[in-house]
XYZ file of C-alpha atoms in Angstrom:
264
model
C 0.000 0.000 0.000
C 1.319 3.428 -0.929
C 2.164 5.618 2.044
C 0.318 8.654 0.647
C -3.108 7.231 1.443
C -2.388 5.690 4.845
C -3.105 8.883 6.786
C -6.439 9.411 5.034
C -8.356 6.275 6.062
C -11.315 6.791 8.400
C -13.714 4.677 10.431
C -17.117 5.472 8.932
C -18.802 4.719 12.264
C -17.290 7.726 14.062
C -15.198 9.494 11.371
C -11.973 8.885 13.333
C -8.737 8.759 11.369
C -7.343 5.232 11.566
C -3.772 4.294 12.441
C -1.939 1.845 10.185
C -0.215 -0.996 12.019
C 1.838 -3.178 9.649
C 1.932 -6.947 10.012
C 4.919 -9.259 9.886
C 4.438 -10.102 6.203
C 4.026 -7.836 3.144
C 0.386 -7.091 2.436
C -0.634 -7.791 6.039
C -1.567 -5.421 8.860
C -4.538 -3.506 10.175
C -6.074 -0.059 10.443
C -6.792 0.655 14.115
C -9.262 3.070 15.732
C -7.567 4.378 18.886
C -10.864 5.806 20.161
C -12.928 2.617 20.033
C -10.414 -0.214 19.709
C -12.015 -1.348 16.453
C -9.592 -2.733 13.875
C -9.882 -3.480 10.162
C -7.614 -6.169 8.820
C -5.502 -5.956 5.695
C -5.178 -9.497 4.359
C -3.117 -10.201 1.258
C -3.156 -6.520 0.363
C -6.938 -6.019 0.671
C -8.229 -3.838 3.526
C -11.483 -5.382 4.741
C -13.722 -2.610 6.069
C -16.990 -4.575 5.899
C -18.027 -8.174 6.483
C -20.708 -10.075 4.552
C -22.854 -10.733 7.634
C -23.348 -6.988 8.193
C -24.929 -6.432 4.765
C -28.579 -6.365 3.750
C -30.747 -5.696 0.709
C -29.136 -5.253 -2.700
C -25.672 -4.956 -1.199
C -25.992 -8.414 0.344
C -27.511 -9.933 -2.806
C -24.967 -8.567 -5.247
C -21.936 -9.158 -3.061
C -22.926 -12.828 -2.980
C -23.488 -12.944 -6.752
C -20.202 -11.236 -7.557
C -18.295 -13.425 -5.094
C -19.663 -16.503 -6.875
C -19.025 -15.047 -10.318
C -15.583 -13.512 -9.770
C -13.424 -16.140 -11.459
C -15.478 -16.129 -14.668
C -16.369 -12.420 -14.756
C -13.572 -11.261 -17.061
C -14.291 -13.863 -19.734
C -18.065 -13.312 -19.606
C -17.705 -9.527 -19.772
C -15.337 -9.720 -22.724
C -17.660 -12.069 -24.596
C -20.658 -9.880 -23.791
C -19.080 -6.801 -25.353
C -17.736 -8.767 -28.314
C -21.281 -10.042 -28.911
C -22.375 -6.482 -29.745
C -19.247 -5.774 -31.771
C -17.253 -3.804 -29.202
C -13.742 -4.570 -27.941
C -13.937 -4.297 -24.158
C -10.556 -2.603 -23.664
C -11.512 0.105 -26.174
C -14.865 0.575 -24.442
C -13.109 1.108 -21.124
C -10.667 3.596 -22.636
C -13.503 5.594 -24.180
C -15.425 5.707 -20.895
C -12.296 7.196 -19.287
C -11.428 9.631 -22.088
C -12.953 12.619 -20.281
C -10.286 12.356 -17.546
C -6.955 14.145 -18.006
C -4.520 11.827 -16.256
C -1.230 13.101 -14.877
C 1.611 11.628 -12.784
C 0.890 11.225 -9.054
C -2.847 11.824 -9.534
C -4.876 10.368 -6.656
C -7.732 8.421 -8.264
C -10.397 6.325 -6.569
C -12.440 3.775 -8.479
C -15.658 2.758 -6.745
C -16.705 -0.741 -7.864
C -13.223 -1.630 -9.072
C -14.210 -5.249 -9.667
C -11.458 -7.370 -11.174
C -9.306 -4.347 -12.014
C -10.075 -4.118 -15.740
C -10.082 -0.310 -15.657
C -6.768 -0.232 -13.781
C -5.254 -1.975 -16.771
C -6.004 1.001 -19.053
C -5.249 3.757 -16.503
C -1.652 5.057 -16.719
C 0.831 3.407 -14.351
C 1.926 6.720 -12.818
C -1.568 7.415 -11.437
C -1.915 6.576 -7.730
C -4.883 4.240 -7.973
C -7.178 3.121 -5.148
C -9.839 0.531 -5.911
C -12.888 -0.160 -3.740
C -15.440 -2.927 -4.136
C -18.010 -4.636 -1.926
C -17.149 -8.098 -3.280
C -14.103 -9.700 -1.685
C -14.173 -12.329 -4.431
C -13.828 -9.698 -7.148
C -10.988 -8.002 -5.258
C -9.106 -11.277 -4.897
C -9.450 -11.754 -8.648
C -8.265 -8.161 -9.047
C -5.124 -8.949 -7.036
C -4.289 -11.815 -9.375
C -4.862 -9.632 -12.422
C -2.712 -6.819 -11.051
C 0.154 -9.223 -10.429
C -0.163 -10.541 -13.987
C -0.291 -7.023 -15.465
C 2.425 -5.684 -13.119
C 0.095 -2.921 -11.924
C -0.132 -1.375 -8.448
C -3.291 -0.538 -6.490
C -4.534 0.136 -2.973
C -7.549 -2.158 -2.512
C -10.433 -1.788 -0.053
C -13.464 -3.990 0.537
C -16.197 -1.541 1.560
C -19.614 -0.199 0.594
C -20.027 2.824 -1.661
C -22.526 4.263 0.817
C -19.764 4.478 3.471
C -16.448 5.306 1.846
C -13.600 4.872 4.377
C -11.634 7.886 3.178
C -11.118 11.404 4.479
C -13.035 14.204 2.802
C -11.446 16.162 -0.051
C -8.674 13.650 -0.789
C -8.982 12.297 -4.340
C -8.523 14.343 -7.497
C -10.816 12.026 -9.447
C -13.424 9.476 -8.421
C -14.526 7.070 -11.145
C -17.337 4.547 -11.047
C -18.272 1.954 -13.642
C -21.085 -0.547 -13.685
C -22.422 -0.852 -10.146
C -24.690 2.076 -9.283
C -27.776 0.120 -10.340
C -26.889 -2.540 -7.748
C -26.351 -0.295 -4.687
C -28.723 -0.137 -1.733
C -28.669 3.658 -1.791
C -27.373 5.247 -5.014
C -28.116 8.770 -3.775
C -26.017 8.341 -0.653
C -23.257 6.721 -2.709
C -23.039 9.774 -4.969
C -22.996 12.043 -1.912
C -20.102 10.026 -0.494
C -18.259 10.150 -3.808
C -18.589 13.937 -3.886
C -17.432 14.150 -0.254
C -14.135 12.368 -0.863
C -13.216 14.207 -4.070
C -11.154 17.332 -3.470
C -12.372 20.856 -4.342
C -11.992 21.340 -8.073
C -11.912 17.563 -8.517
C -13.835 15.449 -11.006
C -16.441 12.700 -10.656
C -17.292 10.336 -13.524
C -20.061 7.734 -13.221
C -20.725 5.162 -15.965
C -23.426 2.500 -15.898
C -25.745 0.452 -18.088
C -28.953 1.866 -19.520
C -32.258 0.008 -19.526
C -31.770 -1.046 -23.155
C -28.384 -2.579 -22.318
C -29.783 -4.440 -19.323
C -32.645 -5.883 -21.355
C -30.248 -7.036 -24.071
C -28.300 -9.264 -21.647
C -31.135 -10.614 -19.490
C -30.903 -13.986 -21.245
C -27.131 -13.951 -21.717
C -25.290 -16.866 -20.012
C -23.910 -15.918 -16.564
C -24.269 -12.128 -17.028
C -28.051 -12.336 -17.292
C -28.495 -13.275 -13.633
C -27.533 -9.726 -12.618
C -30.338 -8.146 -14.638
C -33.350 -10.318 -13.856
C -35.905 -9.391 -11.178
C -34.766 -5.758 -11.135
C -36.223 -2.286 -11.167
C -36.366 -0.448 -14.488
C -33.131 1.494 -14.973
C -33.406 5.263 -15.348
C -30.500 7.661 -15.776
C -30.103 9.051 -12.227
C -29.448 12.734 -12.874
C -31.940 13.488 -10.088
C -29.619 11.728 -7.623
C -26.600 13.932 -8.359
C -25.911 16.000 -5.204
C -27.246 19.537 -5.370
C -23.828 21.035 -4.652
C -22.236 19.270 -7.632
C -20.875 21.653 -10.253
C -21.720 21.421 -13.972
C -23.395 17.997 -14.017
C -23.907 16.551 -17.480
C -24.875 13.251 -19.046
C -23.753 11.564 -22.261
C -24.927 8.359 -23.907
C -22.233 6.021 -25.233
C -22.099 2.913 -27.427
C -25.493 3.222 -29.096
C -27.070 4.303 -25.808
C -25.985 1.151 -23.980
C -24.091 3.188 -21.375
C -24.634 6.562 -19.768
C -21.795 8.701 -18.456
C -22.547 11.317 -15.818
C -19.782 13.745 -14.928
C -19.577 16.647 -12.512
C -17.039 18.483 -10.411
C -16.751 19.886 -6.911
C -16.722 23.585 -6.231
C -13.487 24.986 -4.850
C -15.297 26.347 -1.790
C -17.121 23.071 -0.928
């Protein structure tokens, strides 16, 4: 884990800044709350801020599904995009093309999954990935090792981001907002942790995209028995600056972007 972020991890229960206590082996240790005695373990390079038994609703359902699906997710996703004539790596690059990357940039990806976006983000960016599925993060670790990429990884819910306010230059989200318990609160949290003048980019499937994969092997299970998807511009926090929405890939994806005022 890069040292830059270690002093910016908080306990979402009381907003206390957590103290990093390294373990005996690389990738091991814990973040410790000196006020309450609560600790959050870092196991094999993944900081575990939430446990499955504490979850409910959509968060519980989709963590379980993604945990079960993690080892086959990359192949299924690649085939799904190829089925509609799109190369997945090019899709991911285009979704990110509104971000001006620069060396040492602090970037958070909410719903990092198996790390596919990290693969197309420049190496010199300081990347932190967060996901609710420990299975997806373990798959991400394997991918990062194969690609020789670095990341700080956290298992936590988007509704309770374990980071200090105003820390990240960019927060990016792809493909999970429709599956959150509370999308509005998640967007509020995302805006909280981005620094003044920073950028937020949110990409997710449209209703037409979801309907097109309902019967697709493996992927379809995520889109059955669901609410109709609407583009959630009404959920963007009121203090967000210059919110806008674009439709990508024949209206299969929407991309919402906004920034944070310098005086927020």
